[in-house]
Amino acid sequence: MRALQFTTYGGPEVLQWAEAPEPHAGPGQIRIAVRAASVNPIDWKKFSGAMSGGEPMAGTGYLGADAAGVVDMVGEGVTGVSVGDEVFGRGQHTQAEYAVLSAWAAKPPAIDWAVAAAAGVAGETSERGLRLLDVNAGDTLFVDGGAGGVGAVTVQMALVRGAKVIASASEANHDYLREIGAAPVLYGQGVAERVRATAGGPVDAVFDVAGKTPVEDLISLVPEPSQVVSIANFAAGQAGARVTGGGRDSHPMEALTLVADLLSQNKLVLKVQTFPFDRAAEAYRTSQSGHVRGKLVLVP
Ligand SMILES: NC(=O)c1ccc[n+]([C@@H]2O[C@H](COP(=O)([O-])OP(=O)(O)OC[C@H]3O[C@@H](n4cnc5c(N)ncnc54)[C@H](OP(=O)(O)O)[C@@H]3O)[C@@H](O)[C@H]2O)c1
């Protein structure tokens, strides 16, 4: 099979769509024939070497943390899914012709492959953030970085919970934020004052998706520092905010089932831009720019 890969750290030019060994579904896993796999910032953090801890590259690196496709292998102990089923979910090395998923849900038939692929990491992360913040009906939530992959899903999932949502983006994405139901504010200096003015009352929770605003500014918005949860500023914990990277606080199967349900009801709508696998470098250049609207998705 072919897979997106790199053998040296660098920019998107190090990526190659080339032959790779086929993966196999282990216990609790499934394998899919990939129809679409999304780009997440973690992917370029990997191939740039930012996550290498200064160690030189050893072996070949592969990318991709979510995908949608057709099940062609079911691992030991897995029930409720069969060869031929159409699914989407989270996995490893998904930017390939075949990939192993560790958490999945049935793809709603009317939902496009690219949209389903885009919903894996963004959907699970949004469910996690909103659950940790205990966002409920009548609450006011501020999403810092609302127009990107995770942000746009969080905005819509918070609205489903009955919250009022304020979200930050560049000016160019304010109409997009209105379209998905958030009150837009400009990020950057003075963002906390703009959020307070827009809320016109207390802010109950902040989901820091971008990790760019000083955490003290975000904490100043909420009654308790712990009502700020960050997925991108790993130093935020020092100021009393909570930081999540998945792991134990992740409930991926439940999250993806909820995401599938919202997709099928059109309560979650994802804007996607697709690129063929052999033009992945273009998608990664856009992702690395840090100004993505919705999601970038690779397709065969
Ligand atoms: N910890 C976890 O579990 C977890 C899970 C998923 C993702 N992440 C991390 O979360 C981050 C976001 O992921 P993503 O997939 O949503 O990225 P993305 O799709 O690339 O979106 C990035 C968004 O950040 C916005 N932004 C840029 N500068 C900003 C600023 N100064 N203040 C506020 N927002 C700003 C951009 O808005 P404009 O386009 O309008 O400029 C863009 O919409 C990445 O660092 C990713 O690695 C962590």
Coordinates of C-alpha atoms and ligand atoms in Angstrom, one line a residue:
M1 CA 0.0 0.0 0.0
R2 CA 1.0 3.6 -0.1
A3 CA 1.2 6.0 2.9
L4 CA 2.3 9.6 3.5
Q5 CA 5.8 9.4 5.1
F6 CA 9.0 11.2 5.9
T7 CA 12.5 10.1 6.7
T8 CA 13.9 13.4 7.7
Y9 CA 12.5 16.3 9.8
G10 CA 11.7 19.5 7.9
G11 CA 9.0 21.4 6.1
P12 CA 6.2 19.9 4.0
E13 CA 8.7 19.2 1.3
V14 CA 10.0 16.2 3.3
L15 CA 6.6 14.4 2.7
Q16 CA 6.3 11.5 0.3
W17 CA 3.3 9.5 -0.8
A18 CA 5.1 6.2 -1.2
E19 CA 5.1 2.4 -0.5
A20 CA 4.8 1.3 3.1
P21 CA 4.1 -1.9 5.1
E22 CA 0.4 -2.7 5.6
P23 CA -0.9 -2.3 9.1
H24 CA -3.0 -5.0 10.8
A25 CA -5.8 -4.6 13.3
G26 CA -4.7 -5.7 16.8
P27 CA -7.0 -6.6 19.7
G28 CA -9.8 -4.0 20.1
Q29 CA -8.9 -2.4 16.7
I30 CA -10.3 -2.4 13.2
R31 CA -8.6 -1.7 9.9
I32 CA -10.2 0.4 7.2
A33 CA -9.6 1.0 3.5
V34 CA -9.2 4.8 3.9
R35 CA -11.5 7.1 1.9
A36 CA -10.4 10.3 3.6
A37 CA -8.0 11.3 6.4
S38 CA -7.8 14.8 8.0
V39 CA -4.8 17.0 8.7
N40 CA -4.3 18.0 12.3
P41 CA -1.6 20.4 13.6
I42 CA -0.1 17.4 15.5
D43 CA 1.0 16.0 12.2
W44 CA 3.2 18.9 11.2
K45 CA 4.5 19.2 14.8
K46 CA 5.7 15.6 14.2
F47 CA 7.4 16.0 10.8
S48 CA 8.9 19.3 11.7
G49 CA 10.8 17.6 14.5
A50 CA 9.1 19.8 17.1
M51 CA 8.1 16.7 19.1
S52 CA 11.5 14.9 18.7
G53 CA 13.0 16.2 22.0
G54 CA 16.1 17.1 20.0
E55 CA 16.7 13.5 19.0
P56 CA 17.7 12.8 15.4
M57 CA 15.1 11.0 13.2
A58 CA 15.2 7.2 13.5
G59 CA 13.4 5.2 10.8
T60 CA 10.3 6.3 8.8
G61 CA 7.6 8.6 10.2
Y62 CA 3.9 8.3 9.3
L63 CA 1.1 10.7 9.8
G64 CA -2.6 11.0 10.5
A65 CA -4.8 10.7 13.6
D66 CA -8.3 10.3 12.1
A67 CA -9.9 8.9 9.0
A68 CA -13.1 7.6 7.4
G69 CA -13.3 4.4 5.3
V70 CA -14.6 0.9 4.8
V71 CA -13.8 -1.8 7.4
D72 CA -11.7 -4.6 5.9
M73 CA -10.3 -6.3 9.1
V74 CA -11.8 -6.6 12.6
G75 CA -9.4 -7.3 15.5
E76 CA -9.9 -9.7 18.4
G77 CA -12.6 -8.9 20.9
V78 CA -14.2 -6.3 18.7
T79 CA -18.0 -6.5 18.4
G80 CA -20.7 -4.4 16.7
V81 CA -18.8 -3.8 13.5
S82 CA -18.2 -5.9 10.4
V83 CA -16.2 -6.0 7.3
G84 CA -17.8 -3.7 4.7
D85 CA -19.2 -1.2 7.3
E86 CA -18.6 2.5 6.6
V87 CA -17.0 4.1 9.7
F88 CA -15.0 7.1 10.8
G89 CA -12.8 7.6 13.9
R90 CA -9.5 8.0 15.5
G91 CA -6.4 6.0 14.8
Q92 CA -2.7 6.1 14.0
H93 CA -0.9 6.6 10.7
T94 CA -4.3 7.2 9.0
Q95 CA -2.9 9.1 6.0
A96 CA -2.5 5.9 4.0
E97 CA -4.4 3.5 1.9
Y98 CA -5.1 1.3 4.9
A99 CA -5.2 2.4 8.5
V100 CA -6.0 1.0 11.9
L101 CA -8.6 2.7 14.1
S102 CA -8.8 2.4 17.9
A103 CA -12.1 4.3 18.3
W104 CA -14.8 4.6 15.7
A105 CA -18.5 5.2 15.0
A106 CA -20.7 4.3 12.0
K107 CA -20.5 7.0 9.3
P108 CA -24.0 8.4 8.7
P109 CA -24.9 7.4 5.1
A110 CA -25.6 11.0 4.0
I111 CA -22.4 12.4 5.3
D112 CA -19.5 12.8 2.9
W113 CA -16.3 10.8 3.5
A114 CA -14.2 14.0 3.9
V115 CA -16.6 15.5 6.5
A116 CA -16.6 12.2 8.5
A117 CA -12.8 12.0 8.4
A118 CA -12.6 15.6 9.6
A119 CA -14.8 14.9 12.6
G120 CA -12.6 12.4 14.4
V121 CA -10.0 14.3 16.3
A122 CA -12.0 17.6 16.3
G123 CA -15.1 15.8 17.5
E124 CA -13.5 13.9 20.3
T125 CA -11.5 16.9 21.5
S126 CA -14.6 19.1 21.5
E127 CA -16.6 16.6 23.4
R128 CA -13.8 16.3 26.0
G129 CA -13.4 20.0 26.4
L130 CA -17.1 20.6 26.9
R131 CA -17.5 17.7 29.3
L132 CA -14.5 18.8 31.4
L133 CA -15.9 22.4 31.5
D134 CA -19.4 21.0 32.3
V135 CA -20.9 23.4 29.8
N136 CA -24.7 23.3 30.2
A137 CA -27.8 25.1 29.0
G138 CA -27.8 28.8 29.8
D139 CA -24.0 28.9 30.3
T140 CA -21.8 31.4 28.4
L141 CA -18.7 29.8 26.8
F142 CA -15.8 31.6 25.2
V143 CA -13.9 29.5 22.6
D144 CA -10.5 31.1 21.9
G145 CA -9.8 30.0 18.3
G146 CA -13.3 29.2 17.1
A147 CA -12.9 29.0 13.3
G148 CA -10.4 26.1 13.0
G149 CA -11.0 22.4 13.2
V150 CA -11.5 21.9 16.9
G151 CA -13.0 25.4 17.5
A152 CA -15.8 25.2 14.9
V153 CA -16.9 21.8 16.2
T154 CA -16.8 23.0 19.8
V155 CA -18.9 26.0 18.9
Q156 CA -21.6 23.8 17.4
M157 CA -21.5 21.1 20.1
A158 CA -21.8 23.8 22.8
L159 CA -24.9 25.2 21.1
V160 CA -26.4 21.8 21.1
R161 CA -25.9 21.7 24.9
G162 CA -27.8 25.0 25.1
A163 CA -24.9 27.3 25.8
K164 CA -24.4 30.8 24.5
V165 CA -21.1 30.9 22.6
I166 CA -18.6 33.7 22.0
A167 CA -15.6 32.8 19.8
S168 CA -12.5 34.5 18.6
A169 CA -11.1 34.5 15.1
S170 CA -9.4 36.9 12.6
E171 CA -11.7 39.4 11.0
A172 CA -11.9 37.3 7.9
N173 CA -13.6 34.4 9.8
H174 CA -16.2 36.5 11.7
D175 CA -18.9 35.8 9.2
Y176 CA -18.1 32.1 9.4
L177 CA -18.4 32.2 13.2
R178 CA -21.8 33.9 12.8
E179 CA -22.8 31.2 10.3
I180 CA -22.1 28.4 12.9
G181 CA -23.9 30.3 15.7
A182 CA -21.2 32.1 17.7
A183 CA -20.8 35.8 18.5
P184 CA -17.4 36.7 17.0
V185 CA -14.7 38.7 18.7
L186 CA -11.2 39.5 17.4
Y187 CA -8.3 37.7 19.0
G188 CA -5.1 39.4 20.2
Q189 CA -4.5 42.2 22.7
G190 CA -7.7 43.3 24.5
V191 CA -9.6 40.1 23.7
A192 CA -10.7 39.6 27.3
E193 CA -12.4 43.1 27.3
R194 CA -14.1 42.3 24.0
V195 CA -15.4 39.0 25.4
R196 CA -16.7 40.7 28.5
A197 CA -18.5 43.4 26.5
T198 CA -20.0 40.8 24.1
A199 CA -21.1 38.5 27.0
G200 CA -22.9 41.4 28.8
G201 CA -22.8 39.2 31.9
P202 CA -20.7 36.4 33.5
V203 CA -18.6 34.0 31.4
D204 CA -18.9 30.5 32.8
A205 CA -16.2 28.7 30.9
V206 CA -13.3 29.2 28.5
F207 CA -12.0 26.6 26.0
D208 CA -8.5 27.7 24.9
V209 CA -8.1 26.0 21.5
A210 CA -5.4 28.2 20.0
G211 CA -3.0 28.5 23.0
K212 CA -2.0 32.1 22.0
T213 CA -3.8 34.4 24.6
P214 CA -1.9 34.8 27.9
V215 CA -3.7 32.4 30.2
E216 CA -4.1 35.1 32.9
D217 CA -6.3 37.1 30.5
L218 CA -8.5 34.0 30.0
I219 CA -8.6 33.2 33.8
S220 CA -9.8 36.8 34.4
L221 CA -13.0 36.0 32.6
V222 CA -14.2 33.1 34.7
P223 CA -15.1 32.5 38.4
E224 CA -12.4 29.8 39.0
P225 CA -9.1 29.3 37.1
S226 CA -10.1 25.7 36.6
Q227 CA -12.9 26.9 34.3
V228 CA -10.3 27.5 31.7
V229 CA -9.4 24.3 29.8
S230 CA -6.5 24.5 27.3
I231 CA -5.6 22.0 24.6
A232 CA -2.7 24.0 23.2
N233 CA -1.0 25.9 26.0
F234 CA 0.7 23.3 28.1
A235 CA 2.1 25.8 30.5
A236 CA -1.5 27.0 31.4
G237 CA -1.6 24.6 34.3
Q238 CA 0.9 26.6 36.3
A239 CA -1.7 29.4 36.6
G240 CA -4.5 27.0 37.7
A241 CA -6.1 26.4 34.3
R242 CA -6.6 22.8 33.3
V243 CA -4.7 21.3 30.4
T244 CA -5.9 18.2 28.5
G245 CA -4.0 16.1 25.9
G246 CA -6.5 13.2 25.8
G247 CA -5.5 10.0 27.4
R248 CA -7.5 9.1 30.6
D249 CA -9.9 12.0 30.3
S250 CA -10.9 11.0 26.7
H251 CA -14.0 8.9 26.1
P252 CA -13.5 8.4 22.3
M253 CA -16.2 5.8 21.5
E254 CA -18.9 7.7 23.3
A255 CA -17.7 11.0 21.8
L256 CA -17.7 9.7 18.3
T257 CA -21.1 8.1 18.7
L258 CA -22.4 11.6 19.7
V259 CA -20.6 13.2 16.8
A260 CA -22.1 10.8 14.3
D261 CA -25.6 11.6 15.7
L262 CA -25.0 15.3 15.5
L263 CA -23.7 15.0 11.9
S264 CA -26.7 12.9 10.8
Q265 CA -29.1 15.6 12.3
N266 CA -27.1 18.4 10.6
K267 CA -26.6 19.9 14.1
L268 CA -22.8 19.7 13.3
V269 CA -21.7 21.0 9.9
L270 CA -18.1 20.9 8.9
K271 CA -16.5 23.1 6.3
V272 CA -13.8 21.0 4.6
Q273 CA -11.2 21.6 1.9
T274 CA -9.8 18.5 0.2
F275 CA -6.5 17.7 -1.3
P276 CA -5.3 14.4 -3.0
F277 CA -2.8 12.5 -0.9
D278 CA 0.0 13.2 -3.4
R279 CA -0.6 17.0 -2.9
A280 CA -0.5 16.7 0.9
A281 CA 2.3 19.3 1.1
E282 CA -0.1 22.0 0.0
A283 CA -2.6 21.1 2.7
Y284 CA 0.2 21.1 5.3
R285 CA 1.4 24.6 4.2
T286 CA -2.1 25.9 4.8
S287 CA -2.3 24.1 8.2
Q288 CA 1.1 25.5 9.3
S289 CA 0.0 29.0 8.5
G290 CA -2.3 28.7 11.6
H291 CA -5.3 30.3 9.8
V292 CA -7.5 27.4 8.8
R293 CA -11.2 27.7 8.3
G294 CA -12.8 24.4 9.3
K295 CA -10.7 21.4 8.3
L296 CA -8.2 20.2 5.6
V297 CA -8.7 16.7 4.4
L298 CA -6.6 14.3 2.3
V299 CA -8.3 11.9 -0.1
P300 CA -7.0 9.1 -2.4
Ligands
LIG1 N1 -4.6 18.5 23.4 C1 -5.4 17.9 22.6 O1 -6.0 16.9 22.9 C2 -5.5 18.5 21.2 C3 -6.4 17.9 20.3 C4 -6.6 18.5 19.0 C5 -5.8 19.7 18.7 N2 -4.9 20.2 19.6 C6 -4.1 21.4 19.3 O2 -5.1 22.5 19.3 C7 -4.6 23.5 18.4 C8 -5.7 23.8 17.5 O3 -6.0 22.7 16.6 P1 -7.0 22.9 15.4 O4 -7.0 21.5 14.7 O5 -8.3 23.5 15.8 O6 -6.1 23.9 14.5 P2 -6.5 24.7 13.2 O7 -7.6 24.0 12.5 O8 -5.2 24.9 12.4 O9 -7.1 26.1 13.7 C9 -6.3 27.1 14.3 C10 -7.2 28.3 14.5 O10 -6.5 29.1 15.5 C11 -7.0 30.5 15.2 N3 -6.0 31.4 15.7 C12 -4.8 31.8 15.1 N4 -4.2 32.7 15.9 C13 -5.0 32.9 17.0 C14 -4.9 33.7 18.1 N5 -3.9 34.5 18.3 N6 -5.9 33.7 19.1 C15 -6.9 32.8 18.9 N7 -7.1 32.0 17.8 C16 -6.1 32.1 16.9 C17 -7.1 30.5 13.7 O11 -8.1 31.5 13.4 P3 -8.0 32.5 12.1 O12 -7.9 31.5 10.9 O13 -9.2 33.3 12.1 O14 -6.7 33.2 12.3 C18 -7.6 29.1 13.3 O15 -8.9 29.0 13.0 C19 -3.3 22.9 17.8 O16 -2.2 23.4 18.5 C20 -3.5 21.4 18.0 O17 -2.2 20.7 18.0 C21 -4.8 19.6 20.9

